[in-house]
Amino acid sequence: MESAGNEIVFKKETISKLLTLSFQEEKTKVSGDAVVLVGEMLKVFVEEATRRSVKQAINEDCDTVNVEHFEKILPQLGFRPISSNYPGHTKDLPFPLLDF
């Protein structure tokens, strides 16, 4: 993610790669319009997550936002942590795996 001032910008190549990694069929392609649309959705998601994380930090009388504030607002955005017993989880990651 690049930041130009306060604007959130994702590289199209990154979005395209993330989308293709989630496809079950190797032949599935992503159109340029789909990449732009997903980029806009990611931008809205990141902006909302940022706002909610800041609000969480303020509610806890903190001067800075940290990862714990972000983790606390994830359920509000439709994410839920899943256990390492999840069938698709094959290795330990340094962060919690999320499912939505």
Coordinates of N, CA and C in Angstrom, one line a residue:
M1 N 0.8 -1.2 0.0 CA 0.0 0.0 0.0 C 0.9 1.2 0.0
E2 N 0.6 2.1 -0.8 CA 1.3 3.4 -0.9 C 0.4 4.5 -0.3
S3 N 1.0 5.5 0.2 CA 0.2 6.6 0.7 C 0.7 7.9 0.1
A4 N -0.2 8.6 -0.6 CA 0.1 9.9 -1.2 C -0.7 10.9 -0.4
G5 N -0.1 11.5 0.6 CA -0.8 12.4 1.5 C -1.8 11.6 2.4
N6 N -3.0 11.9 2.3 CA -4.0 11.1 3.1 C -4.7 10.1 2.2
E7 N -4.4 10.0 0.9 CA -5.0 9.1 0.0 C -4.4 7.7 0.1
I8 N -5.3 6.7 0.1 CA -4.9 5.3 0.2 C -4.8 4.8 -1.3
V9 N -3.7 4.2 -1.6 CA -3.6 3.7 -3.0 C -3.0 2.2 -2.9
F10 N -3.6 1.3 -3.6 CA -3.1 -0.1 -3.7 C -2.6 -0.3 -5.1
K11 N -1.5 -1.0 -5.2 CA -1.0 -1.3 -6.5 C -1.9 -2.3 -7.2
K12 N -2.2 -2.1 -8.5 CA -3.1 -3.0 -9.2 C -2.6 -4.4 -9.3
E13 N -1.2 -4.5 -9.4 CA -0.6 -5.8 -9.5 C -0.8 -6.6 -8.3
T14 N -0.8 -5.9 -7.1 CA -1.0 -6.6 -5.8 C -2.4 -7.1 -5.7
I15 N -3.3 -6.3 -6.1 CA -4.7 -6.7 -6.0 C -5.0 -7.8 -6.9
S16 N -4.5 -7.7 -8.1 CA -4.7 -8.8 -9.1 C -4.1 -10.1 -8.6
K17 N -2.9 -10.1 -8.0 CA -2.3 -11.3 -7.5 C -3.1 -11.9 -6.3
L18 N -3.6 -11.0 -5.4 CA -4.4 -11.5 -4.3 C -5.6 -12.2 -4.8
L19 N -6.3 -11.6 -5.8 CA -7.5 -12.2 -6.4 C -7.2 -13.5 -7.0
T20 N -6.2 -13.6 -7.8 CA -5.9 -14.8 -8.5 C -5.4 -15.9 -7.5
L21 N -4.8 -15.6 -6.4 CA -4.5 -16.6 -5.4 C -5.7 -17.2 -4.8
S22 N -6.8 -16.5 -4.8 CA -8.0 -17.1 -4.2 C -8.9 -17.9 -5.1
F23 N -8.5 -17.9 -6.4 CA -9.3 -18.7 -7.4 C -9.0 -20.2 -7.3
Q24 N -10.0 -21.0 -7.5 CA -9.8 -22.5 -7.5 C -9.3 -22.9 -8.9
E25 N -9.8 -22.3 -9.9 CA -9.4 -22.7 -11.3 C -8.2 -21.8 -11.8
E26 N -7.2 -22.4 -12.3 CA -6.0 -21.6 -12.7 C -6.4 -20.8 -14.0
K27 N -7.4 -21.2 -14.7 CA -7.8 -20.5 -16.0 C -8.6 -19.2 -15.7
T28 N -9.0 -19.0 -14.5 CA -9.8 -17.9 -14.2 C -9.0 -16.6 -14.3
K29 N -9.5 -15.6 -15.0 CA -8.8 -14.3 -15.2 C -9.5 -13.2 -14.5
V30 N -8.8 -12.1 -14.2 CA -9.3 -10.9 -13.6 C -9.3 -9.8 -14.6
S31 N -10.4 -9.1 -14.8 CA -10.5 -8.0 -15.7 C -9.9 -6.8 -15.0
G32 N -9.5 -5.8 -15.7 CA -9.0 -4.5 -15.2 C -10.0 -3.8 -14.4
D33 N -11.3 -3.9 -14.9 CA -12.4 -3.2 -14.1 C -12.6 -3.9 -12.8
A34 N -12.4 -5.2 -12.7 CA -12.6 -5.9 -11.4 C -11.5 -5.5 -10.4
V35 N -10.3 -5.3 -10.9 CA -9.2 -4.9 -10.1 C -9.4 -3.5 -9.5
V36 N -9.9 -2.6 -10.4 CA -10.2 -1.2 -9.9 C -11.3 -1.2 -8.9
L37 N -12.4 -2.0 -9.1 CA -13.5 -2.1 -8.2 C -13.0 -2.7 -6.8
V38 N -12.2 -3.7 -6.8 CA -11.7 -4.3 -5.6 C -10.8 -3.3 -4.9
G39 N -10.0 -2.6 -5.6 CA -9.2 -1.5 -5.0 C -10.0 -0.5 -4.3
E40 N -11.1 -0.1 -4.9 CA -11.9 0.9 -4.3 C -12.6 0.3 -3.0
M41 N -13.0 -0.9 -3.0 CA -13.5 -1.6 -1.9 C -12.5 -1.7 -0.8
L42 N -11.3 -2.0 -1.1 CA -10.2 -2.1 -0.1 C -9.9 -0.8 0.5
K43 N -10.0 0.3 -0.3 CA -9.8 1.6 0.2 C -10.8 2.0 1.2
V44 N -12.1 1.7 0.9 CA -13.2 2.0 1.9 C -13.0 1.2 3.2
F45 N -12.6 -0.1 3.0 CA -12.4 -0.9 4.2 C -11.3 -0.4 5.1
V46 N -10.2 0.0 4.5 CA -9.0 0.5 5.2 C -9.4 1.8 5.9
E47 N -10.1 2.7 5.2 CA -10.5 3.9 5.9 C -11.4 3.7 7.0
E48 N -12.4 2.8 6.9 CA -13.3 2.5 8.0 C -12.6 1.8 9.2
A49 N -11.7 0.9 8.9 CA -11.0 0.2 9.9 C -10.1 1.2 10.7
T50 N -9.5 2.1 9.9 CA -8.7 3.2 10.6 C -9.5 4.0 11.5
R51 N -10.6 4.5 11.0 CA -11.5 5.3 11.9 C -11.9 4.6 13.1
R52 N -12.3 3.4 13.0 CA -12.8 2.6 14.1 C -11.7 2.3 15.1
S53 N -10.5 2.0 14.6 CA -9.3 1.8 15.5 C -9.0 3.0 16.3
V54 N -9.0 4.2 15.6 CA -8.7 5.5 16.3 C -9.8 5.7 17.4
K55 N -11.0 5.4 17.1 CA -12.1 5.6 18.1 C -11.9 4.7 19.3
Q56 N -11.5 3.4 19.0 CA -11.2 2.5 20.0 C -10.1 3.0 20.9
A57 N -9.0 3.5 20.3 CA -7.9 4.0 21.1 C -8.3 5.2 22.0
I58 N -9.1 6.1 21.4 CA -9.6 7.2 22.2 C -10.5 6.8 23.3
N59 N -11.3 5.8 23.1 CA -12.2 5.2 24.2 C -11.4 4.6 25.3
E60 N -10.2 4.2 25.0 CA -9.3 3.6 26.0 C -8.3 4.6 26.5
D61 N -8.5 5.9 26.2 CA -7.6 7.0 26.6 C -6.1 6.7 26.2
C62 N -5.9 6.2 25.0 CA -4.6 6.0 24.5 C -4.2 7.2 23.5
D63 N -3.0 7.5 23.5 CA -2.5 8.6 22.5 C -2.2 8.0 21.2
T64 N -1.9 6.7 21.1 CA -1.5 6.1 19.8 C -2.4 4.9 19.6
V65 N -2.6 4.5 18.3 CA -3.3 3.4 17.9 C -2.4 2.2 17.7
N66 N -2.7 1.1 18.3 CA -1.8 -0.1 18.1 C -2.6 -1.3 17.6
V67 N -1.9 -2.4 17.4 CA -2.6 -3.5 16.7 C -3.7 -4.1 17.6
E68 N -3.6 -3.9 18.9 CA -4.7 -4.4 19.8 C -6.0 -3.6 19.5
H69 N -5.9 -2.3 19.2 CA -7.1 -1.6 18.9 C -7.7 -2.1 17.6
F70 N -6.9 -2.3 16.6 CA -7.3 -2.9 15.4 C -8.0 -4.2 15.5
E71 N -7.4 -5.1 16.3 CA -7.9 -6.4 16.5 C -9.3 -6.4 17.2
K72 N -9.5 -5.4 18.1 CA -10.8 -5.3 18.8 C -11.9 -4.8 17.9
I73 N -11.6 -4.1 16.8 CA -12.7 -3.6 15.9 C -13.0 -4.6 14.8
L74 N -12.1 -5.6 14.6 CA -12.4 -6.5 13.5 C -13.7 -7.2 13.5
P75 N -14.3 -7.6 14.6 CA -15.6 -8.2 14.6 C -16.7 -7.2 14.1
Q76 N -16.5 -5.9 14.3 CA -17.4 -4.9 13.8 C -17.4 -4.9 12.3
L77 N -16.3 -5.3 11.6 CA -16.2 -5.3 10.2 C -16.5 -6.6 9.6
G78 N -17.0 -7.6 10.4 CA -17.4 -8.9 9.8 C -16.3 -9.9 9.9
F79 N -15.2 -9.7 10.5 CA -14.2 -10.7 10.6 C -14.3 -11.4 12.0
R80 N -13.9 -12.6 12.0 CA -13.9 -13.3 13.3 C -12.6 -14.2 13.3
P81 N -11.9 -14.2 14.4 CA -10.7 -15.0 14.5 C -11.1 -16.5 14.4
I82 N -10.3 -17.3 13.8 CA -10.5 -18.7 13.8 C -9.3 -19.5 14.4
S83 N -9.6 -20.6 14.9 CA -8.6 -21.4 15.6 C -7.6 -22.0 14.6
S84 N -6.4 -22.4 15.1 CA -5.4 -23.0 14.3 C -5.9 -24.4 13.9
N85 N -7.0 -24.9 14.5 CA -7.6 -26.2 14.1 C -8.4 -26.1 12.8
Y86 N -8.5 -24.9 12.3 CA -9.3 -24.7 11.0 C -8.7 -25.6 9.9
P87 N -9.5 -26.3 9.2 CA -9.0 -27.2 8.2 C -8.0 -26.6 7.2
G88 N -8.2 -25.4 6.8 CA -7.3 -24.8 5.8 C -6.0 -24.2 6.4
H89 N -5.9 -24.3 7.7 CA -4.8 -23.7 8.4 C -3.7 -24.8 8.6
T90 N -2.6 -24.7 7.9 CA -1.6 -25.8 7.9 C -0.3 -25.4 8.6
K91 N -0.1 -24.1 8.9 CA 1.1 -23.8 9.6 C 0.8 -22.6 10.6
D92 N 1.7 -22.4 11.5 CA 1.6 -21.4 12.5 C 2.0 -20.1 11.8
L93 N 1.2 -19.0 12.0 CA 1.5 -17.7 11.5 C 1.7 -16.8 12.6
P94 N 2.5 -15.7 12.3 CA 2.8 -14.7 13.4 C 1.6 -13.8 13.7
F95 N 0.5 -14.0 13.1 CA -0.7 -13.2 13.3 C -1.9 -14.2 13.2
P96 N -3.0 -13.8 13.8 CA -4.2 -14.6 13.8 C -4.8 -14.7 12.4
L97 N -5.2 -15.9 12.0 CA -5.8 -16.2 10.7 C -7.3 -15.7 10.8
L98 N -7.8 -15.0 9.8 CA -9.1 -14.5 9.9 C -10.0 -15.1 8.9
D99 N -11.3 -15.3 9.2 CA -12.2 -15.8 8.3 C -13.4 -14.9 8.2
F100 N -14.0 -14.6 7.0 CA -15.2 -13.8 6.9 C -16.1 -14.3 5.9

